[in-house]
Coordinates of C-alpha atoms (C1' of nucleotides) in Angstrom, one line a residue:
Chain A
M1 CA -48.7 -99.5 -8.5
N2 CA -45.1 -100.0 -6.7
T3 CA -43.9 -97.2 -7.1
E4 CA -40.4 -99.0 -5.7
S5 CA -38.0 -100.6 -7.9
I6 CA -36.8 -104.0 -6.9
D7 CA -33.7 -104.1 -7.4
G8 CA -31.5 -105.4 -5.0
E9 CA -34.5 -105.5 -2.6
G10 CA -36.2 -107.8 0.2
K11 CA -38.1 -109.2 -2.2
S12 CA -35.3 -111.8 -3.3
T13 CA -35.1 -115.1 -2.5
P14 CA -32.5 -117.4 -2.4
Y15 CA -32.4 -120.5 -3.6
P16 CA -33.3 -123.5 -0.7
Q17 CA -30.8 -125.6 -0.7
R18 CA -31.9 -128.4 -2.2
L19 CA -32.9 -126.4 -5.8
T20 CA -28.7 -125.8 -5.9
G21 CA -29.6 -127.5 -9.6
A22 CA -31.6 -124.4 -10.4
C23 CA -29.7 -123.6 -13.0
L24 CA -28.9 -127.0 -14.0
H25 CA -31.9 -128.0 -14.6
C26 CA -33.9 -124.4 -15.7
S27 CA -35.2 -125.4 -19.1
L28 CA -34.1 -121.8 -20.1
R29 CA -30.0 -123.2 -20.1
A30 CA -30.2 -123.2 -23.3
L31 CA -30.4 -119.6 -23.5
C32 CA -29.4 -118.6 -20.5
I33 CA -25.6 -117.8 -19.0
P34 CA -24.2 -121.5 -18.2
D35 CA -24.8 -122.6 -22.1
H36 CA -22.9 -125.8 -22.5
L37 CA -21.5 -125.7 -18.8
P38 CA -19.8 -128.2 -17.2
I39 CA -21.9 -128.9 -14.4
D40 CA -19.2 -128.3 -11.8
L41 CA -19.5 -124.4 -13.0
I42 CA -23.0 -124.1 -13.5
E43 CA -23.6 -124.8 -9.4
Q44 CA -20.7 -122.8 -9.2
L45 CA -22.9 -120.0 -10.8
A46 CA -26.4 -121.8 -9.2
A47 CA -24.7 -120.7 -5.7
F48 CA -25.0 -117.0 -5.9
V49 CA -28.0 -117.1 -8.6
H50 CA -31.6 -115.7 -6.5
N51 CA -35.0 -116.0 -7.4
I52 CA -36.7 -112.5 -7.4
G53 CA -39.9 -113.3 -7.7
P54 CA -42.9 -113.9 -9.0
L55 CA -43.6 -110.1 -9.5
H56 CA -46.1 -108.3 -11.0
K57 CA -47.5 -105.8 -14.0
G58 CA -46.7 -103.1 -13.6
E59 CA -43.8 -103.0 -10.4
T60 CA -40.2 -102.0 -11.8
L61 CA -36.8 -104.3 -11.2
I62 CA -34.8 -101.4 -12.7
R63 CA -35.2 -97.3 -11.7
A64 CA -33.2 -95.9 -14.2
G65 CA -30.2 -94.1 -12.6
E66 CA -29.8 -96.8 -9.9
P67 CA -26.3 -97.9 -9.8
F68 CA -25.2 -100.6 -11.3
R69 CA -25.6 -104.2 -8.9
A70 CA -26.4 -107.1 -10.6
V71 CA -27.9 -108.5 -14.0
Y72 CA -31.1 -110.9 -14.5
A73 CA -32.2 -113.7 -15.9
I74 CA -35.7 -113.4 -17.4
R75 CA -37.1 -116.8 -15.9
S76 CA -40.7 -115.7 -17.3
G77 CA -42.9 -113.6 -18.0
L78 CA -42.4 -110.4 -19.8
L79 CA -41.2 -107.5 -19.5
K80 CA -39.2 -103.5 -20.9
S81 CA -36.4 -102.1 -20.9
S82 CA -37.4 -97.7 -21.9
V83 CA -35.9 -94.7 -22.0
F84 CA -36.9 -91.6 -20.8
G85 CA -36.1 -88.9 -23.3
E86 CA -37.2 -84.7 -23.2
S87 CA -40.4 -83.9 -21.5
N88 CA -39.9 -86.9 -19.6
A89 CA -41.6 -89.7 -23.0
E90 CA -41.0 -93.0 -22.9
H91 CA -39.5 -94.7 -25.3
V92 CA -39.2 -98.8 -25.0
A93 CA -35.9 -100.2 -26.3
E94 CA -37.0 -103.6 -26.2
F95 CA -38.6 -106.7 -25.0
L96 CA -37.5 -109.3 -22.6
L97 CA -38.6 -112.2 -22.7
P98 CA -37.7 -115.9 -21.0
G99 CA -34.3 -116.4 -21.5
E100 CA -32.9 -113.6 -22.1
L101 CA -30.8 -111.3 -19.8
I102 CA -31.2 -107.3 -18.4
G103 CA -29.4 -105.4 -17.7
L104 CA -25.9 -105.4 -19.3
D105 CA -25.7 -102.1 -21.0
A106 CA -24.9 -100.4 -17.4
I107 CA -21.4 -102.4 -17.4
A108 CA -19.6 -98.4 -18.6
A109 CA -21.9 -96.1 -16.9
A110 CA -22.2 -98.2 -13.3
R111 CA -25.9 -97.5 -12.9
H112 CA -28.3 -98.0 -15.3
I113 CA -29.9 -96.1 -18.0
T114 CA -32.9 -98.0 -19.2
Q115 CA -35.7 -97.9 -16.5
V116 CA -37.0 -102.2 -16.4
T117 CA -41.0 -103.0 -15.6
V118 CA -42.7 -105.9 -15.8
L119 CA -46.0 -106.3 -18.3
D120 CA -47.2 -109.6 -17.3
T121 CA -46.2 -111.7 -14.3
A122 CA -42.7 -112.2 -14.3
V123 CA -40.2 -114.5 -12.3
V124 CA -36.6 -113.6 -12.5
C125 CA -33.1 -114.6 -11.8
R126 CA -30.3 -112.0 -9.8
V127 CA -26.7 -112.6 -10.7
P128 CA -24.5 -109.9 -9.3
Y129 CA -22.7 -108.6 -11.4
E130 CA -18.8 -108.3 -9.6
Q131 CA -19.5 -112.5 -8.9
L132 CA -20.6 -113.2 -12.6
L133 CA -16.7 -111.5 -13.4
T134 CA -15.0 -113.5 -11.0
L135 CA -16.2 -116.6 -11.9
S136 CA -15.8 -116.0 -15.6
R137 CA -12.5 -115.5 -15.0
R138 CA -12.4 -119.5 -14.6
V139 CA -14.8 -120.1 -17.5
P140 CA -13.5 -118.8 -20.9
G141 CA -16.5 -119.8 -22.2
L142 CA -18.9 -117.2 -20.1
E143 CA -16.9 -114.1 -21.2
R144 CA -17.3 -115.1 -24.7
R145 CA -20.7 -115.7 -23.7
L146 CA -21.5 -112.2 -22.6
L147 CA -20.1 -110.9 -25.0
R148 CA -21.6 -112.5 -27.4
I149 CA -24.8 -111.8 -26.0
L150 CA -23.9 -107.6 -26.0
S151 CA -22.3 -107.8 -29.9
A152 CA -25.6 -109.6 -30.8
E153 CA -27.8 -106.6 -29.0
I154 CA -25.8 -104.1 -31.0
S155 CA -25.8 -105.8 -34.4
H156 CA -29.5 -106.2 -33.8
E157 CA -30.1 -102.1 -33.5
E158 CA -28.0 -101.7 -36.2
W159 CA -29.6 -103.5 -38.8
F160 CA -32.9 -102.4 -36.9
M161 CA -31.9 -98.9 -37.2
A162 CA -31.0 -98.7 -41.1
L163 CA -35.6 -100.1 -41.6
E164 CA -37.3 -97.1 -43.1
G165 CA -41.0 -96.9 -43.3
A166 CA -43.5 -98.2 -40.4
E167 CA -44.9 -100.9 -42.4
N168 CA -41.9 -102.5 -41.7
R169 CA -40.8 -101.8 -39.1
V170 CA -44.4 -103.7 -37.5
A171 CA -42.9 -106.4 -40.2
S172 CA -40.1 -106.7 -38.4
F173 CA -41.7 -106.9 -35.7
L174 CA -44.4 -109.4 -36.4
I175 CA -41.1 -111.7 -37.2
G176 CA -39.3 -111.3 -35.1
F177 CA -41.0 -112.1 -31.8
G178 CA -42.4 -114.4 -33.8
A179 CA -38.7 -116.1 -34.2
K180 CA -38.2 -115.5 -30.2
M181 CA -41.0 -116.7 -29.2
E182 CA -39.8 -120.0 -32.2
V183 CA -36.7 -120.9 -29.5
R184 CA -38.5 -120.9 -27.1
G185 CA -40.3 -123.9 -28.6
Y186 CA -43.2 -122.4 -29.1
S187 CA -45.2 -120.8 -32.9
A188 CA -43.7 -118.8 -34.7
V189 CA -46.9 -117.7 -36.4
E190 CA -48.8 -117.4 -34.3
F191 CA -48.6 -116.2 -30.0
T192 CA -49.6 -113.4 -28.5
L193 CA -48.7 -109.8 -27.6
K194 CA -49.4 -109.5 -24.5
M195 CA -48.2 -106.2 -24.6
T196 CA -50.3 -102.6 -25.3
R197 CA -50.4 -101.3 -28.7
R198 CA -49.2 -97.9 -27.2
D199 CA -45.4 -100.0 -26.1
I200 CA -45.6 -101.7 -29.6
A201 CA -45.3 -98.6 -30.9
S202 CA -43.5 -96.6 -28.8
H203 CA -40.4 -99.4 -29.8
L204 CA -40.8 -98.8 -33.3
R205 CA -40.9 -95.1 -32.7
I206 CA -44.0 -94.8 -34.3
A207 CA -47.5 -93.5 -33.8
P208 CA -49.9 -96.3 -31.6
E209 CA -52.6 -95.2 -34.7
T210 CA -50.3 -95.8 -37.4
L211 CA -50.1 -99.6 -35.6
S212 CA -53.0 -99.8 -35.7
R213 CA -53.7 -99.0 -38.9
V214 CA -50.9 -101.1 -40.1
L215 CA -52.0 -103.6 -38.5
K216 CA -54.8 -103.4 -40.5
V217 CA -53.6 -103.0 -44.0
F218 CA -51.6 -106.2 -42.8
Q219 CA -55.0 -107.9 -42.4
E220 CA -56.8 -106.5 -44.9
R221 CA -53.9 -107.6 -47.5
G222 CA -54.1 -111.8 -46.4
L223 CA -50.7 -111.4 -44.1
I224 CA -51.5 -111.3 -40.5
S225 CA -55.5 -112.1 -39.1
I226 CA -55.9 -110.7 -35.8
K227 CA -58.2 -111.2 -32.5
G228 CA -57.1 -108.4 -29.7
K229 CA -53.5 -109.7 -29.2
K230 CA -53.4 -112.7 -30.9
I231 CA -51.6 -112.6 -34.0
H232 CA -51.5 -115.3 -36.4
L233 CA -48.8 -114.3 -39.1
L234 CA -50.5 -115.6 -42.5
D235 CA -47.7 -114.6 -45.2
R236 CA -44.4 -115.4 -43.2
F237 CA -42.3 -114.7 -46.2
E238 CA -44.1 -111.1 -47.7
L239 CA -43.7 -110.1 -43.8
E240 CA -40.2 -111.4 -43.8
T241 CA -39.4 -109.7 -47.5
R242 CA -39.9 -106.5 -45.7
C243 CA -37.3 -106.7 -43.4
S244 CA -34.6 -109.0 -45.3
H245 CA -33.7 -110.7 -42.0
P246 CA -34.2 -113.6 -40.3
A247 CA -34.5 -112.2 -36.1
G248 CA -35.1 -109.5 -34.7
G249 CA -37.5 -107.8 -31.5
Chain B
M1 CA -11.6 -97.1 -55.9
N2 CA -11.1 -100.0 -54.2
T3 CA -13.1 -102.6 -54.4
E4 CA -11.1 -105.4 -52.1
S5 CA -11.5 -104.9 -48.0
I6 CA -8.2 -105.0 -46.3
D7 CA -8.7 -108.0 -43.7
G8 CA -6.8 -109.7 -43.2
E9 CA -4.3 -109.4 -46.8
G10 CA -1.1 -108.6 -47.3
K11 CA -1.5 -104.2 -46.6
S12 CA -0.5 -105.3 -43.1
T13 CA 3.0 -104.6 -41.6
P14 CA 4.3 -105.9 -38.0
Y15 CA 5.7 -104.0 -35.4
P16 CA 9.5 -104.4 -36.1
Q17 CA 11.6 -106.0 -32.8
R18 CA 11.8 -101.9 -32.2
L19 CA 8.7 -100.6 -32.0
T20 CA 7.8 -103.9 -29.8
G21 CA 6.7 -100.9 -27.4
A22 CA 4.1 -99.6 -30.0
C23 CA 1.3 -99.7 -27.6
L24 CA 3.4 -98.7 -24.6
H25 CA 4.0 -95.3 -26.3
C26 CA 1.2 -95.4 -28.3
S27 CA -0.9 -91.6 -27.8
L28 CA -3.8 -92.9 -27.8
R29 CA -2.4 -96.7 -24.8
A30 CA -5.9 -94.6 -22.4
L31 CA -8.5 -94.3 -24.9
C32 CA -7.4 -98.4 -26.7
I33 CA -7.1 -101.6 -25.1
P34 CA -4.9 -101.7 -22.4
D35 CA -5.5 -98.9 -20.7
H36 CA -4.0 -99.3 -17.5
L37 CA -2.3 -103.0 -17.7
P38 CA 1.1 -103.2 -16.3
I39 CA 4.4 -103.2 -18.7
D40 CA 4.9 -106.9 -19.6
L41 CA 1.1 -107.2 -20.6
I42 CA 1.0 -105.0 -22.9
E43 CA 3.9 -105.9 -24.6
Q44 CA 2.3 -109.6 -24.8
L45 CA -0.6 -107.6 -26.3
A46 CA 2.2 -105.9 -28.6
A47 CA 3.6 -108.6 -29.7
F48 CA 0.8 -109.8 -32.5
V49 CA -0.4 -106.2 -32.9
H50 CA 0.1 -105.4 -36.9
N51 CA 0.2 -101.9 -38.4
I52 CA -2.4 -101.7 -41.4
G53 CA -1.8 -98.5 -43.1
P54 CA -1.8 -96.1 -44.7
L55 CA -4.9 -96.8 -46.0
H56 CA -6.6 -93.9 -48.9
K57 CA -9.8 -91.9 -48.6
G58 CA -12.8 -94.1 -50.6
E59 CA -11.2 -98.4 -49.2
T60 CA -12.9 -100.6 -47.7
L61 CA -11.1 -102.3 -44.2
I62 CA -14.0 -104.9 -43.5
R63 CA -16.3 -105.1 -46.1
A64 CA -20.3 -106.0 -45.1
G65 CA -20.8 -110.2 -44.5
E66 CA -16.6 -111.4 -44.6
P67 CA -16.0 -113.5 -41.8
F68 CA -14.5 -112.1 -38.3
R69 CA -11.0 -113.0 -37.9
A70 CA -9.9 -109.3 -35.4
V71 CA -10.7 -106.3 -34.6
Y72 CA -9.6 -102.8 -35.3
A73 CA -7.7 -100.0 -33.0
I74 CA -8.1 -96.4 -35.0
R75 CA -4.6 -94.7 -34.7
S76 CA -5.5 -91.9 -36.9
G77 CA -7.4 -91.2 -39.6
L78 CA -11.6 -90.9 -39.5
L79 CA -13.7 -93.9 -40.9
K80 CA -17.3 -94.7 -41.6
S81 CA -19.3 -98.3 -40.6
S82 CA -21.8 -98.8 -42.4
V83 CA -25.2 -101.2 -42.6
F84 CA -27.3 -101.9 -46.4
G85 CA -30.6 -101.8 -45.4
E86 CA -33.0 -102.8 -48.2
S87 CA -33.4 -102.0 -51.5
N88 CA -28.9 -101.5 -50.7
A89 CA -29.5 -98.1 -49.4
E90 CA -26.2 -97.5 -47.1
H91 CA -27.6 -96.4 -43.7
V92 CA -24.1 -95.2 -41.6
A93 CA -24.0 -96.5 -38.4
E94 CA -20.7 -94.7 -37.0
F95 CA -18.9 -92.4 -37.2
L96 CA -15.1 -94.3 -36.3
L97 CA -12.3 -91.5 -34.7
P98 CA -9.5 -92.7 -32.9
G99 CA -9.1 -94.7 -29.9
E100 CA -11.9 -96.6 -31.0
L101 CA -12.4 -100.2 -31.6
I102 CA -14.1 -101.3 -34.7
G103 CA -15.8 -104.9 -35.2
L104 CA -16.7 -106.2 -31.7
D105 CA -20.3 -106.0 -33.1
A106 CA -19.8 -109.0 -35.0
I107 CA -18.4 -111.6 -32.6
A108 CA -22.1 -112.4 -32.0
A109 CA -22.7 -114.1 -36.1
A110 CA -18.7 -114.3 -37.1
R111 CA -19.2 -112.0 -39.8
H112 CA -19.6 -108.5 -40.6
I113 CA -22.8 -106.6 -40.3
T114 CA -21.4 -103.5 -41.2
Q115 CA -18.8 -102.5 -44.0
V116 CA -16.4 -100.0 -42.7
T117 CA -15.2 -97.2 -45.0
V118 CA -12.0 -94.9 -45.0
L119 CA -13.5 -91.7 -44.9
D120 CA -9.6 -89.7 -44.6
T121 CA -6.2 -91.4 -44.6
A122 CA -6.0 -93.9 -42.5
V123 CA -3.7 -95.8 -39.6
V124 CA -5.2 -98.8 -37.9
C125 CA -4.5 -101.4 -35.9
R126 CA -5.3 -105.0 -36.5
V127 CA -6.1 -107.8 -33.1
P128 CA -6.7 -111.2 -33.8
Y129 CA -9.6 -111.8 -32.1
E130 CA -8.7 -115.7 -30.9
Q131 CA -5.4 -113.9 -29.4
L132 CA -6.8 -111.5 -28.3
L133 CA -9.2 -113.6 -26.0
T134 CA -6.9 -115.6 -24.7
L135 CA -4.3 -113.0 -23.6
S136 CA -7.7 -112.1 -21.7
R137 CA -8.2 -114.7 -19.6
R138 CA -5.2 -113.6 -18.0
V139 CA -6.1 -110.3 -18.2
P140 CA -9.4 -109.8 -16.1
G141 CA -9.2 -105.4 -16.6
L142 CA -9.6 -106.1 -20.9
E143 CA -12.5 -108.3 -20.6
R144 CA -13.6 -106.1 -18.5
R145 CA -12.5 -103.9 -20.6
L146 CA -14.5 -105.0 -23.6
L147 CA -17.8 -105.8 -22.4
R148 CA -17.7 -102.2 -20.9
I149 CA -16.7 -100.6 -24.9
L150 CA -20.0 -102.7 -25.7
S151 CA -22.2 -101.4 -23.0
A152 CA -21.6 -98.3 -23.7
E153 CA -22.8 -98.6 -27.6
I154 CA -25.4 -100.3 -26.6
S155 CA -26.7 -97.4 -24.0
H156 CA -25.2 -95.3 -26.6
E157 CA -27.6 -96.0 -28.5
E158 CA -30.9 -96.5 -27.3
W159 CA -30.2 -93.1 -26.2
F160 CA -30.0 -91.7 -29.1
M161 CA -32.7 -93.1 -30.4
A162 CA -35.0 -91.3 -28.3
L163 CA -34.8 -88.2 -29.3
E164 CA -36.9 -88.0 -32.0
G165 CA -36.3 -84.3 -34.7
A166 CA -34.1 -83.5 -36.8
E167 CA -32.8 -80.1 -35.0
N168 CA -32.6 -82.4 -31.8
R169 CA -30.3 -85.7 -33.8
V170 CA -28.3 -83.3 -35.3
A171 CA -27.5 -80.9 -31.9
S172 CA -27.0 -84.1 -30.5
F173 CA -24.2 -85.0 -33.6
L174 CA -22.4 -81.4 -32.8
I175 CA -22.3 -82.0 -29.2
G176 CA -21.2 -85.4 -29.4
F177 CA -18.4 -84.7 -32.1
G178 CA -17.7 -82.3 -29.9
A179 CA -17.1 -83.8 -26.6
K180 CA -14.8 -87.0 -28.9
M181 CA -12.9 -84.4 -30.0
E182 CA -12.1 -83.1 -26.5
V183 CA -11.1 -85.9 -24.7
R184 CA -8.5 -86.8 -28.3
G185 CA -7.1 -83.1 -27.0
Y186 CA -8.7 -81.4 -29.5
S187 CA -11.3 -78.5 -29.0
A188 CA -14.3 -79.0 -28.1
V189 CA -15.9 -76.7 -29.7
E190 CA -14.0 -75.8 -33.0
F191 CA -13.5 -78.7 -35.5
T192 CA -14.4 -79.9 -38.9
L193 CA -16.4 -82.6 -40.1
K194 CA -14.5 -84.5 -42.6
M195 CA -16.8 -86.6 -43.7
T196 CA -19.6 -86.0 -46.3
R197 CA -23.1 -84.6 -45.4
R198 CA -24.6 -86.5 -47.2
D199 CA -22.6 -89.1 -44.7
I200 CA -23.3 -87.1 -41.6
A201 CA -27.2 -86.9 -42.2
S202 CA -28.1 -90.9 -43.4
H203 CA -26.2 -91.3 -39.5
L204 CA -28.9 -89.3 -38.7
R205 CA -31.6 -90.5 -40.5
I206 CA -32.5 -87.5 -42.0
A207 CA -31.9 -85.9 -46.1
P208 CA -28.9 -84.1 -46.9
E209 CA -31.1 -81.1 -47.6
T210 CA -32.4 -81.1 -44.1
L211 CA -29.1 -81.5 -42.6
S212 CA -28.0 -78.7 -44.1
R213 CA -31.4 -76.4 -43.4
V214 CA -30.8 -77.3 -40.2
L215 CA -27.6 -75.9 -39.9
K216 CA -28.4 -73.0 -41.6
V217 CA -31.1 -72.4 -38.8
F218 CA -28.2 -72.9 -36.3
Q219 CA -26.5 -70.7 -38.0
E220 CA -29.2 -67.9 -37.6
R221 CA -29.8 -68.7 -34.7
G222 CA -26.6 -68.0 -33.3
L223 CA -25.6 -71.5 -32.1
I224 CA -22.9 -72.3 -34.1
S225 CA -20.8 -71.5 -37.7
I226 CA -19.8 -72.8 -40.4
K227 CA -17.7 -72.3 -42.5
G228 CA -17.3 -75.5 -45.1
K229 CA -16.5 -78.4 -43.6
K230 CA -15.2 -75.8 -40.3
I231 CA -18.2 -75.6 -37.4
H232 CA -18.1 -73.3 -34.3
L233 CA -20.4 -74.4 -31.2
L234 CA -20.6 -70.4 -29.8
D235 CA -23.8 -71.7 -27.8
R236 CA -23.0 -74.7 -25.9
F237 CA -25.0 -75.2 -23.9
E238 CA -27.6 -74.3 -25.3
L239 CA -27.7 -77.0 -28.1
E240 CA -26.7 -79.2 -25.1
T241 CA -29.4 -78.4 -23.8
R242 CA -32.1 -80.4 -26.7
C243 CA -30.6 -83.5 -26.6
S244 CA -29.4 -83.7 -23.1
H245 CA -27.1 -85.9 -22.6
P246 CA -23.3 -85.2 -22.2
A247 CA -21.8 -87.8 -25.2
G248 CA -22.4 -89.1 -27.8
G249 CA -21.9 -88.8 -31.5
Chain C
dC1 C1' -8.5 -73.3 -64.7
dG2 C1' -12.6 -76.4 -65.9
dC3 C1' -14.7 -79.9 -64.9
dT4 C1' -16.8 -83.6 -61.3
dA5 C1' -18.8 -84.3 -57.1
dT6 C1' -20.7 -81.9 -52.9
dT7 C1' -23.6 -78.7 -50.6
dT8 C1' -27.1 -75.3 -50.7
dT9 C1' -31.6 -73.6 -51.7
dG10 C1' -36.7 -73.7 -53.4
dA11 C1' -41.2 -75.7 -54.7
dT12 C1' -44.0 -80.2 -53.9
dG13 C1' -45.5 -84.2 -51.8
dT14 C1' -46.2 -88.0 -49.2
dT15 C1' -45.5 -89.9 -44.2
dG16 C1' -46.7 -90.8 -40.5
dA17 C1' -47.9 -87.8 -36.6
dT18 C1' -51.7 -85.3 -33.7
dC19 C1' -56.6 -84.8 -32.5
dA20 C1' -60.9 -86.0 -31.3
dA21 C1' -64.0 -89.3 -31.0
dC22 C1' -66.5 -93.4 -31.0
dT23 C1' -65.9 -98.7 -29.4
dC24 C1' -64.2 -102.5 -27.1
dT25 C1' -61.8 -104.9 -23.6
dT26 C1' -60.9 -105.3 -19.0
dG27 C1' -61.6 -105.5 -14.0
dT28 C1' -64.7 -104.0 -9.7
dG29 C1' -68.5 -103.7 -7.0
dG30 C1' -72.9 -104.4 -5.7
Chain D
dC1 C1' -73.8 -111.7 -12.9
dC2 C1' -74.8 -107.4 -14.2
dA3 C1' -73.9 -102.1 -14.5
dC4 C1' -70.1 -99.6 -14.4
dA5 C1' -65.7 -97.1 -15.0
dA6 C1' -61.2 -96.0 -16.6
dG7 C1' -57.8 -97.8 -20.1
dA8 C1' -56.7 -100.0 -25.0
dG9 C1' -57.7 -99.9 -29.3
dT10 C1' -59.8 -98.8 -33.9
dT11 C1' -60.8 -95.0 -37.1
dG12 C1' -61.5 -90.7 -38.8
dA13 C1' -60.4 -85.9 -40.6
dT14 C1' -56.5 -82.4 -40.3
dC15 C1' -51.3 -81.1 -40.1
dA16 C1' -46.7 -80.3 -39.7
dA17 C1' -42.4 -82.2 -40.4
dC18 C1' -39.8 -84.1 -43.4
dA19 C1' -38.1 -86.4 -48.2
dT20 C1' -38.2 -86.1 -52.8
dC21 C1' -37.5 -83.5 -56.9
dA22 C1' -35.2 -80.4 -59.3
dA23 C1' -31.9 -76.8 -60.3
dA24 C1' -28.4 -73.9 -59.0
dA25 C1' -24.1 -72.2 -56.7
dT26 C1' -19.9 -73.6 -54.3
dA27 C1' -15.8 -76.2 -53.4
dG28 C1' -12.6 -79.8 -53.9
dC29 C1' -9.3 -81.9 -57.6
dG30 C1' -6.2 -82.8 -61.5

DNA sequence: CGCTATTTTGATGTTGATCAACTCTTGTGG
DNA sequence: CCACAAGAGTTGATCAACATCAAAATAGCG
């Protein structure tokens, strides 16, 4: 496994000229930064966006403590961001899916608190922060967009924190993950959790054994069915009752 | 106790003309939005900032679910923001001190998820969000400032979540609160926790009884001394060891 | 000064963590 | 393609931390 982080390194690939419209034609446009920008501004944005990858499982995109230089937009794959607490225990802060932005939490400290690791082969777009900020001065919508993303993250966090009990946490995770998949055009009730149980448990702040048991209980109650990493939500309503909120992750 | 929220209501007092320089001369300027803005822009900002208060203990500044119209900067006093989980249980998300900004977490959903309540007589500045955003278009530093505030909140949250165990949580809270007091010109080791134990416990996600016991243990070990709501940190270093981070709360 | 809310203290209960063993999956090289 | 190894996931037994319940002590307030 790679011990070097990739942030700002030579592994990046600038878009070749013919791909200037990369952002324009990106299937994730609606989820990503530019949203409903006029075409000329999208092209300005694309001009300094660099493609990185494919990155492979186990590689580190951002190392904790590194100076903050750029944010990353995920094009494909799966990553996790984690914090290392006392005794260097890893805690998974969130799972990162295509269309999501990585690194905005590092703005304040000017360096990354979280470490970002690849869980499943991924391609990301590197967006230098200074240039993004410069562009955002001319594009009001972009600025709002960034605020919105950060704001959403906070309110989700606040909300999730209020959940007590292992079962509620797990239910919330399943519903939230399903919702994220749905936004990306997949089924909200049938999906594959490519990350390990250990990582999920860490994210939910429960022991892996507890997660395993809760999933089993859910299955016995007919709420879900499990085939290894493949999950099928059978009683979405009942699961939602346990966390009374539309989305999360 | 008042059952009406104050957001957008008639209780506000626009600055009289002679106080146009209110933001300019505000003792919290360094902590608040304008920071190092040129004087003319500070005055533009002050032009649409309204003074609200004094608000008294138990009053609700923002009610959960309300549409998002403005952010508030705290001038004096103490407030809490809380989320209501299942079975309507209150969970204190954070305590709000002078110089802090309230409501940015509502940008994404366009309405408030958290409820903001006054814990100790407070005066706040109401800043309409649309106008703030308009002004920020002309002031790059302002935009950065907002991003920075949100970013800091996220990274603090991520960090705090990684702490396990009631003692670590309490230690972190004490150190973090002290740090906040210090920034505001007070002692970092001797302060009054005006909020109830119940609210602190809720914020730390432990039972009030557990908080009480942990505080007692800390006192017995000579880490702190307690006189009702007055806390004195005697061994700051040892407390910091338990959470290995500079600030929080 | 007495009432009420808050805090503390003690006893008991539960949830979920931990430890340990076992099974299943995945990936590798012969 | 199979054998093997290493990691991942499950299962069961035990334990500790913390919540909950109940009640006394204290502080705050009219």
